[in-house]
Short mmCIF file of C-alpha atoms and ligand atoms in Angstrom, two decimals:
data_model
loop_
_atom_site.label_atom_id
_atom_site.label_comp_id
_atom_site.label_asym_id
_atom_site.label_seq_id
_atom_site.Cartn_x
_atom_site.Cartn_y
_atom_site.Cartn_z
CA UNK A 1 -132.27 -80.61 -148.01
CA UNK A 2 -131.23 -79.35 -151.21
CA UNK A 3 -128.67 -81.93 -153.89
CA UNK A 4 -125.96 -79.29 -153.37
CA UNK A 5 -126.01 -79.52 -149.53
CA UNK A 6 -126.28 -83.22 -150.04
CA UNK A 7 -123.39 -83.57 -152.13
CA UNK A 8 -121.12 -81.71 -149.81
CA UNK A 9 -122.40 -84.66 -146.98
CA UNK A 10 -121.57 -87.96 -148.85
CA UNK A 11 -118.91 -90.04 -147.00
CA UNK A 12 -117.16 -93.08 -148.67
CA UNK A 13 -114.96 -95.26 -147.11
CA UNK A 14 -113.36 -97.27 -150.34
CA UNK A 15 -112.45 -100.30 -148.15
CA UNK A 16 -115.86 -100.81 -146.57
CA UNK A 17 -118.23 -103.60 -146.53
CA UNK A 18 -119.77 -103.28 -149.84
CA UNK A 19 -116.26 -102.90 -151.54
CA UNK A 20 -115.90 -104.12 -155.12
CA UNK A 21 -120.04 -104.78 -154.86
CA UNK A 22 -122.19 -103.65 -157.78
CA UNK A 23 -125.97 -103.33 -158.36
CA UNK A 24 -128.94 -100.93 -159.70
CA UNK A 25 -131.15 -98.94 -157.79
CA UNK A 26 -134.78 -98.50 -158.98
CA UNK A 27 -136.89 -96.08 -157.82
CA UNK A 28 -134.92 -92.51 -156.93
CA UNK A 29 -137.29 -90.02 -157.84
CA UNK A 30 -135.24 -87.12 -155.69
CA UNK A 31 -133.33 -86.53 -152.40
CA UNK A 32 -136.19 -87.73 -150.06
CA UNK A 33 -136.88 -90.84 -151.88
CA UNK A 34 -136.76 -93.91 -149.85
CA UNK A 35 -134.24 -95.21 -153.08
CA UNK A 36 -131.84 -92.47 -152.27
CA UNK A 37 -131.35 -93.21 -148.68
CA UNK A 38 -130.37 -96.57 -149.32
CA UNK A 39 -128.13 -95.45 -152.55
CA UNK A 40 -126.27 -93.26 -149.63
CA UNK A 41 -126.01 -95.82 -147.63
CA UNK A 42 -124.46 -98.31 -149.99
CA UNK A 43 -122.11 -95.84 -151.44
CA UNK A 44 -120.74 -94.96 -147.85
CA UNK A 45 -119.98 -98.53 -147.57
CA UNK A 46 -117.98 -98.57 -151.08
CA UNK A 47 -120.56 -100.20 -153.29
CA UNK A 48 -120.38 -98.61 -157.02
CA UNK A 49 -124.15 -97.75 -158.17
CA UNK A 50 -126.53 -97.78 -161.67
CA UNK A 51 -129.39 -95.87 -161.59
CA UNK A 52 -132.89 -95.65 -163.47
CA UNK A 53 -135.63 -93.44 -163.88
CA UNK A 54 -139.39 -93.66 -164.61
CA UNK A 55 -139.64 -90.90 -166.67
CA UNK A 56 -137.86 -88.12 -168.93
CA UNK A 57 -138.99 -85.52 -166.74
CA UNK A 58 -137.15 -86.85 -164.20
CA UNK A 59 -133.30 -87.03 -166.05
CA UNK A 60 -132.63 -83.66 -164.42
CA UNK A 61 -133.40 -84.58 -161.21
CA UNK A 62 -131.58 -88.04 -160.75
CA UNK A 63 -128.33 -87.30 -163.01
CA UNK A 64 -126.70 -84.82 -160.23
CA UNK A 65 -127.61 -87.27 -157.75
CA UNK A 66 -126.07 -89.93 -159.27
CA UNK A 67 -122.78 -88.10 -160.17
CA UNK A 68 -122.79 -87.23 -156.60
CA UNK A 69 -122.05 -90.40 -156.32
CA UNK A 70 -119.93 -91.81 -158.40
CA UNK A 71 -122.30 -93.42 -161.21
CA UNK A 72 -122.15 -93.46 -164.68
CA UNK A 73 -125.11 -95.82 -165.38
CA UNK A 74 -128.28 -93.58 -165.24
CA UNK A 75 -131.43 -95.01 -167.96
CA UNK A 76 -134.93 -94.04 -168.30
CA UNK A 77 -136.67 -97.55 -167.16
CA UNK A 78 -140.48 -97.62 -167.09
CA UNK A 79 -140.75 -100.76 -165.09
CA UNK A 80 -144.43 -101.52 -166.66
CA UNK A 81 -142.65 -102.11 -169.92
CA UNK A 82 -141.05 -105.05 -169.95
CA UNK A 83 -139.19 -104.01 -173.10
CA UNK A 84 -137.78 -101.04 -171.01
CA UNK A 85 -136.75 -103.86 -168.52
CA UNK A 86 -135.13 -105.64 -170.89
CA UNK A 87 -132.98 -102.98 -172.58
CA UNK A 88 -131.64 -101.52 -169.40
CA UNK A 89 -129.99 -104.79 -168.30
CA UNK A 90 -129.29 -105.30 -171.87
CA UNK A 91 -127.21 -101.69 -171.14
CA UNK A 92 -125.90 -102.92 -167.92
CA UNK A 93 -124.52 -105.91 -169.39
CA UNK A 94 -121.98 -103.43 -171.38
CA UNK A 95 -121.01 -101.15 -168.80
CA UNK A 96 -120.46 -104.24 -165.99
CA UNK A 97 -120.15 -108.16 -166.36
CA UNK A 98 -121.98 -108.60 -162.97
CA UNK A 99 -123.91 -107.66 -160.31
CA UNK A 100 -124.16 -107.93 -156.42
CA UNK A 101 -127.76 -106.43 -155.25
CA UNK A 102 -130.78 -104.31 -156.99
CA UNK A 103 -132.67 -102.25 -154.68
CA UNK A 104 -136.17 -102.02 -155.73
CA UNK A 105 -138.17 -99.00 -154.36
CA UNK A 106 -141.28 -98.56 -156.43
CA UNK A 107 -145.01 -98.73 -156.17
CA UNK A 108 -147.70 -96.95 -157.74
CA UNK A 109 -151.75 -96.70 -157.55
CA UNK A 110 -154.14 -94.53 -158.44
CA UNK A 111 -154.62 -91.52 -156.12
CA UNK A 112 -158.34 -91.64 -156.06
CA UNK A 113 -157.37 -95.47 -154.96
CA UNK A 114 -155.67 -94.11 -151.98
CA UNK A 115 -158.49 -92.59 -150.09
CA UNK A 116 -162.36 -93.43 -149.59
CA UNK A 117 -163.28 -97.14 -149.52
CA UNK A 118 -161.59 -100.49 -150.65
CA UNK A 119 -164.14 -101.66 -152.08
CA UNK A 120 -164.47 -99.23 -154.53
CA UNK A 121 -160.94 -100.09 -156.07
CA UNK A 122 -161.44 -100.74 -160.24
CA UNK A 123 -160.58 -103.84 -161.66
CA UNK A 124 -157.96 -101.62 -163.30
CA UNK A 125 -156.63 -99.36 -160.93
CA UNK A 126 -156.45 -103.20 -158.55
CA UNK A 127 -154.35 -104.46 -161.46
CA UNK A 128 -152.09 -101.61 -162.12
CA UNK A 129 -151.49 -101.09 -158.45
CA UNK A 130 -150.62 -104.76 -158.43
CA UNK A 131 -148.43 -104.75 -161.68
CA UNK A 132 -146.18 -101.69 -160.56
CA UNK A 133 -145.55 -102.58 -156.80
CA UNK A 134 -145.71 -105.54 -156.51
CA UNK A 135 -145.18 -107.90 -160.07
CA UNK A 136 -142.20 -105.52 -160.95
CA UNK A 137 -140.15 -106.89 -158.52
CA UNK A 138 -140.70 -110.42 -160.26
CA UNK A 139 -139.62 -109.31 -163.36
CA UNK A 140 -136.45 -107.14 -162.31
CA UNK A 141 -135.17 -110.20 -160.37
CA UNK A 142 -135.41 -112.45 -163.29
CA UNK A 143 -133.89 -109.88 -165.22
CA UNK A 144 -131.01 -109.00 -162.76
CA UNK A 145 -130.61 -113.39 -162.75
CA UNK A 146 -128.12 -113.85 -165.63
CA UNK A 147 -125.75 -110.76 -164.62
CA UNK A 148 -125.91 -112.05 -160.26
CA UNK A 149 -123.94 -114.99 -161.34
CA UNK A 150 -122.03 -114.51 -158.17
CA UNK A 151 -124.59 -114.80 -155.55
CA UNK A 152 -126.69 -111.65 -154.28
CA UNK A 153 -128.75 -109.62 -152.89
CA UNK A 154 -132.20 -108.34 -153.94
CA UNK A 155 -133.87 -105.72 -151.16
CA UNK A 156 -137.63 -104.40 -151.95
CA UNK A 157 -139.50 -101.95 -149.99
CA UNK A 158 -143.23 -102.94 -147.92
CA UNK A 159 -145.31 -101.59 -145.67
CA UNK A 160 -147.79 -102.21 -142.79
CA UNK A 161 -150.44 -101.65 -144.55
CA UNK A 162 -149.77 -105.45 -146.02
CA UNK A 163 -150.55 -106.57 -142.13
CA UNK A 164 -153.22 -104.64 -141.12
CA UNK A 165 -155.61 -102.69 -142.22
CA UNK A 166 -154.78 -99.00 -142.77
CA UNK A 167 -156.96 -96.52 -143.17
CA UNK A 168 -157.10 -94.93 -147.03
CA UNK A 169 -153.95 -97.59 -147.42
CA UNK A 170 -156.29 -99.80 -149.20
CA UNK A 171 -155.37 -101.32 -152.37
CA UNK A 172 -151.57 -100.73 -151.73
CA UNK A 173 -151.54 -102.48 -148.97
CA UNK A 174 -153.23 -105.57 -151.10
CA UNK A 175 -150.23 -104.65 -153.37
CA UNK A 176 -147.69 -104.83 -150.67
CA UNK A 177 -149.03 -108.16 -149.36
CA UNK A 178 -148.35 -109.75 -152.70
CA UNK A 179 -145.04 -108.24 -152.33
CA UNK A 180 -144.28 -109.60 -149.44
CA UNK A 181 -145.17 -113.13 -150.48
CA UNK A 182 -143.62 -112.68 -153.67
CA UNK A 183 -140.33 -111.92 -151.44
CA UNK A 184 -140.66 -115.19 -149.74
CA UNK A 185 -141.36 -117.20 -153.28
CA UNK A 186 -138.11 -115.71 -154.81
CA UNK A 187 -136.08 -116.38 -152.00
CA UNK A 188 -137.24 -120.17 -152.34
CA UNK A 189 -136.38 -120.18 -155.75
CA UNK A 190 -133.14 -118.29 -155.90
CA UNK A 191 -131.86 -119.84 -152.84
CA UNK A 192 -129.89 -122.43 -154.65
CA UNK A 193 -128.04 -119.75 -156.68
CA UNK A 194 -126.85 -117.87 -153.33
CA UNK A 195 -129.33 -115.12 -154.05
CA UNK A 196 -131.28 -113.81 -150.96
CA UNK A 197 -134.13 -111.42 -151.25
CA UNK A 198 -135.64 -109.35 -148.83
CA UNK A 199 -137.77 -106.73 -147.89
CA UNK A 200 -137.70 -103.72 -145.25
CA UNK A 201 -140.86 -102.42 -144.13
CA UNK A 202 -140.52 -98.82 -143.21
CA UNK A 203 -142.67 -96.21 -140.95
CA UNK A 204 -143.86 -93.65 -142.79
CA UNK A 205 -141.58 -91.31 -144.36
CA UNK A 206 -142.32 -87.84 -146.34
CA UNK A 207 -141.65 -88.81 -149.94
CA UNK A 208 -143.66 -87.79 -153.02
CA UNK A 209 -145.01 -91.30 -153.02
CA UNK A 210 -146.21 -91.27 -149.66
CA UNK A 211 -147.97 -87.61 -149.64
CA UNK A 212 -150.24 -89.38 -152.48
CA UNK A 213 -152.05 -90.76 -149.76
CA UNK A 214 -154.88 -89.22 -147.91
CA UNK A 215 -154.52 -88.29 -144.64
CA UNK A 216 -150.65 -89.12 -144.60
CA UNK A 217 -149.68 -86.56 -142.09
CA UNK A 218 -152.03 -87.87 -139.11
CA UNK A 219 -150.63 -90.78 -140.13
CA UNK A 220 -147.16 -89.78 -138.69
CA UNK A 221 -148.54 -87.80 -135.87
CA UNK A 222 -150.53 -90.96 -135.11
CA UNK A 223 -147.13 -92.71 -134.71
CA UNK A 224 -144.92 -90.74 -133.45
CA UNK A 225 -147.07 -91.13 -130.25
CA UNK A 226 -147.55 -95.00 -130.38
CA UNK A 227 -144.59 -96.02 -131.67
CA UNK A 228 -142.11 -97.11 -128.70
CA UNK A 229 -139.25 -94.74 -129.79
CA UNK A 230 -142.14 -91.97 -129.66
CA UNK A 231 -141.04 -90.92 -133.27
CA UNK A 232 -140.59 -91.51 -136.76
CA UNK A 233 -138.67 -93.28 -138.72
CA UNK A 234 -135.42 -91.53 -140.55
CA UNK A 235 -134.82 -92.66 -144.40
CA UNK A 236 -131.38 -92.72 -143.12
CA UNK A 237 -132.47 -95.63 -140.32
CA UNK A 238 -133.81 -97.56 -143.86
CA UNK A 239 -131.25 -96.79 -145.62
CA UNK A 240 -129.03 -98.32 -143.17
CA UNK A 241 -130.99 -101.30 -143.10
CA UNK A 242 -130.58 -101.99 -146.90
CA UNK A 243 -127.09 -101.74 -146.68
CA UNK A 244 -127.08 -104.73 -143.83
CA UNK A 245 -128.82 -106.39 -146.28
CA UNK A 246 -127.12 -106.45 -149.37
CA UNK A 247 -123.98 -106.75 -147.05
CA UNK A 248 -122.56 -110.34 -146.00
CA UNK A 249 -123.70 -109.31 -142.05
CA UNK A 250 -127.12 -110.87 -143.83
CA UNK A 251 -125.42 -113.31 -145.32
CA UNK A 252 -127.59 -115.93 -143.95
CA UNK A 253 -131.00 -113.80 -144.03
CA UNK A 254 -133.84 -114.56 -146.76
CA UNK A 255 -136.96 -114.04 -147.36
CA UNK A 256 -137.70 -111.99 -144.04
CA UNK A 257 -139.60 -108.84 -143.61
CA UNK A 258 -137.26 -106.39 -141.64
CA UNK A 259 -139.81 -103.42 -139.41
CA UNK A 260 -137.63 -100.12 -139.43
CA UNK A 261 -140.35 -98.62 -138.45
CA UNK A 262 -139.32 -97.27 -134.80
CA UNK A 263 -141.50 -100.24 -133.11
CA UNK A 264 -144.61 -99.32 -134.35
CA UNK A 265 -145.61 -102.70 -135.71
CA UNK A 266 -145.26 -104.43 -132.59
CA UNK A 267 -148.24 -102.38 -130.84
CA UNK A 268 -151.52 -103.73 -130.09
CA UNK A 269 -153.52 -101.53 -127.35
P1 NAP B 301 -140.84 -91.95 -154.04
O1 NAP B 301 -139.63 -91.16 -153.74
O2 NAP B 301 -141.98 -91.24 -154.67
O3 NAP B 301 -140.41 -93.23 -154.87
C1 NAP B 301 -141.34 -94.04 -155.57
C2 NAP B 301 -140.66 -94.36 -156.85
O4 NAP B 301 -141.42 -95.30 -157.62
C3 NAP B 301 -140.48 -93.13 -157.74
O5 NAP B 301 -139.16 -93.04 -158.15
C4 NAP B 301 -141.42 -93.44 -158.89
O6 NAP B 301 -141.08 -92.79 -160.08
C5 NAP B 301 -141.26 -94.92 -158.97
N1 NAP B 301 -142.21 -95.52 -159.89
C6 NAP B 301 -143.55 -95.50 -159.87
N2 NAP B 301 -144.05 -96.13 -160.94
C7 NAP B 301 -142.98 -96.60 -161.65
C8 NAP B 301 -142.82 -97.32 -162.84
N3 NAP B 301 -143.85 -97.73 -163.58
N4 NAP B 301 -141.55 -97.59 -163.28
C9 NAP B 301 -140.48 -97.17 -162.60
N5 NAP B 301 -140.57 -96.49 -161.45
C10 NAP B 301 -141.80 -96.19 -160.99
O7 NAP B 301 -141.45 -92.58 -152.69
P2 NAP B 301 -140.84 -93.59 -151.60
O8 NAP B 301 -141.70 -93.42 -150.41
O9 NAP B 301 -139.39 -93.43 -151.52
O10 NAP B 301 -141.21 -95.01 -152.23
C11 NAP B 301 -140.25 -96.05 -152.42
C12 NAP B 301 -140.82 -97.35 -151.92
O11 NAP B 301 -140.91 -97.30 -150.49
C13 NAP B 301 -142.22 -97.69 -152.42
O12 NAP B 301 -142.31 -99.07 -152.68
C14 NAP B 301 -143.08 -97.33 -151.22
O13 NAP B 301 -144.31 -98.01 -151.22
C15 NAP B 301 -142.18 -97.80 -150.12
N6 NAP B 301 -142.52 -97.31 -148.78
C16 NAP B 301 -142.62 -95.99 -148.54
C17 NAP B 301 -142.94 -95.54 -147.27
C18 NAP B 301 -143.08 -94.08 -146.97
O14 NAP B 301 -143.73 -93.72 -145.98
N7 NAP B 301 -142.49 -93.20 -147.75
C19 NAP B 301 -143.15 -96.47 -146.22
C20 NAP B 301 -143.02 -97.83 -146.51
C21 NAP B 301 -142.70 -98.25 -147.80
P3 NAP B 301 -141.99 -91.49 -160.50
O15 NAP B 301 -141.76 -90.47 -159.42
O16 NAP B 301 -141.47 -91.12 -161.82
O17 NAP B 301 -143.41 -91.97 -160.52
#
């Protein structure tokens, strides 16, 4: 679907559920991005939206994306530098005095660490796999801390593959499993301050991220006949689900693992 089409499709309804809510979206790297799905969603709900970006490369592609709706907060953020970290909530401080929710949508290994055997994974491509999915989501909540002085809502992004073993999955889905527990440590510590984090873990969806990995599209022809809707998930379905949970429907949800993932999950024989 091209931006323009997209554009022409975004709905807002001013008074909805997320009206008056703020927060920052990490991890839009175009339209079929996982991120962007859940930036629609949150928008059609009234929420007003910041945006960052991995690299420069990328400004051309996220800035009509983000006008399209509504934001004027778009920074180059490379979440391994904690420096970069730092600055862009330094920058978000000035244009807002709080926030409600950050959507984190990021992960990263190696490709030849996404095919072949797990136990081939380098010490390094095990640590930067670990560092950009899974620690970054540490250090963007502790960032995001002093500016959700109002309570909140943090929402990351899993997979399966932290479960169960999937095939050429390998050290991601280490990296998501660390996520995952990561989600549950937060949510114990941030608790107190009325801050809930979650995470959703999606089917597989065609995103730039996901055709990284070897032998992705058996993957969702394996599904779409197990799964017990007999189909894939829509970014739209996860989308959806990110906006229940940075809404106050969730209000008392934290530290769960949401499946949008059409059922799959639940499938043994
Ligand atoms: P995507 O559109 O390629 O998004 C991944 C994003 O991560 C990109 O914007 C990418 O930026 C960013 N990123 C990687 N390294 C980064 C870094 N050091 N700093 C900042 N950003 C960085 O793919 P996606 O599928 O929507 O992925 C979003 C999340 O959903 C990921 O956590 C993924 O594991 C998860 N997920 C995806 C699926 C699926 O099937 N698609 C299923 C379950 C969970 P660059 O493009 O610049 O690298």
């Amino acid at each position: 679907m091209s931006q323009a089409t997209e554009s022409k499709e975004l709905t807002r309804n001013e008074n909805g559920m997320l009206k008056g809510k703020k927060g920052i979206i990490f991890g839009v790297a175009n339209d079929h991005s996982l991120a962007w799905a859940c930036a629609k969603a949150l928008y059609s709900e009234g929420a007003e939206l910041a945006f960052t970006y991995q690299a420069e490369a990328l400004e051309r592609r996220i800035k009509p994306l983000a006008e399209s709706v509504g934001s004027k907060f778009v920074e180059m953020c490379d979440l391994g530098k904690d420096e970069d970290i730092a600055s862009t909530f330094e920058k978000l401080g000035k244009h807002w005095n709080k926030i409600d929710f950050v959507v984190h949508a990021v992960a990263f290994a190696n490709k030849k660490d996404l095919e072949g055997h797990f136990v081939d994974t380098s010490r390094e491509g095990f640590a930067l796999a670990l560092d950009v999915s899974a620690y970054t989501l540490v250090a963007v909540t502790r960032a995001a801390l002093p500016m959700m002085n109002d309570g909140g809502s943090v929402v990351t992004l899993t997979y399966y593959g932290a479960e169960k073993v999937v095939q050429n999955y390998n050290v991601m889905g280490v990296a998501k499993a660390a996520l995952e527990a990561s989600v549950r440590y937060l949510a114990a510590d941030l608790g107190e301050k009325n801050i809930r984090v979650n995470s959703i873990s999606a089917g597989p969806v065609r995103t730039l991220a996901a055709m990284g990995i070897a032998g992705f599209r058996d993957m969702l022809k394996f599904v779409e006949q197990r799964a017990p809707l007999k189909r894939n998930v829509q970014a739209e379905e996860v989308g959806k689900t990110a906006l229940y949970l940075t809404s106050d429907l969730a209000s008392g949800v934290t530290g769960e693992c949401i499946h949008v993932d059409c059922g799959y999950s639940i499938i043994a024989l």
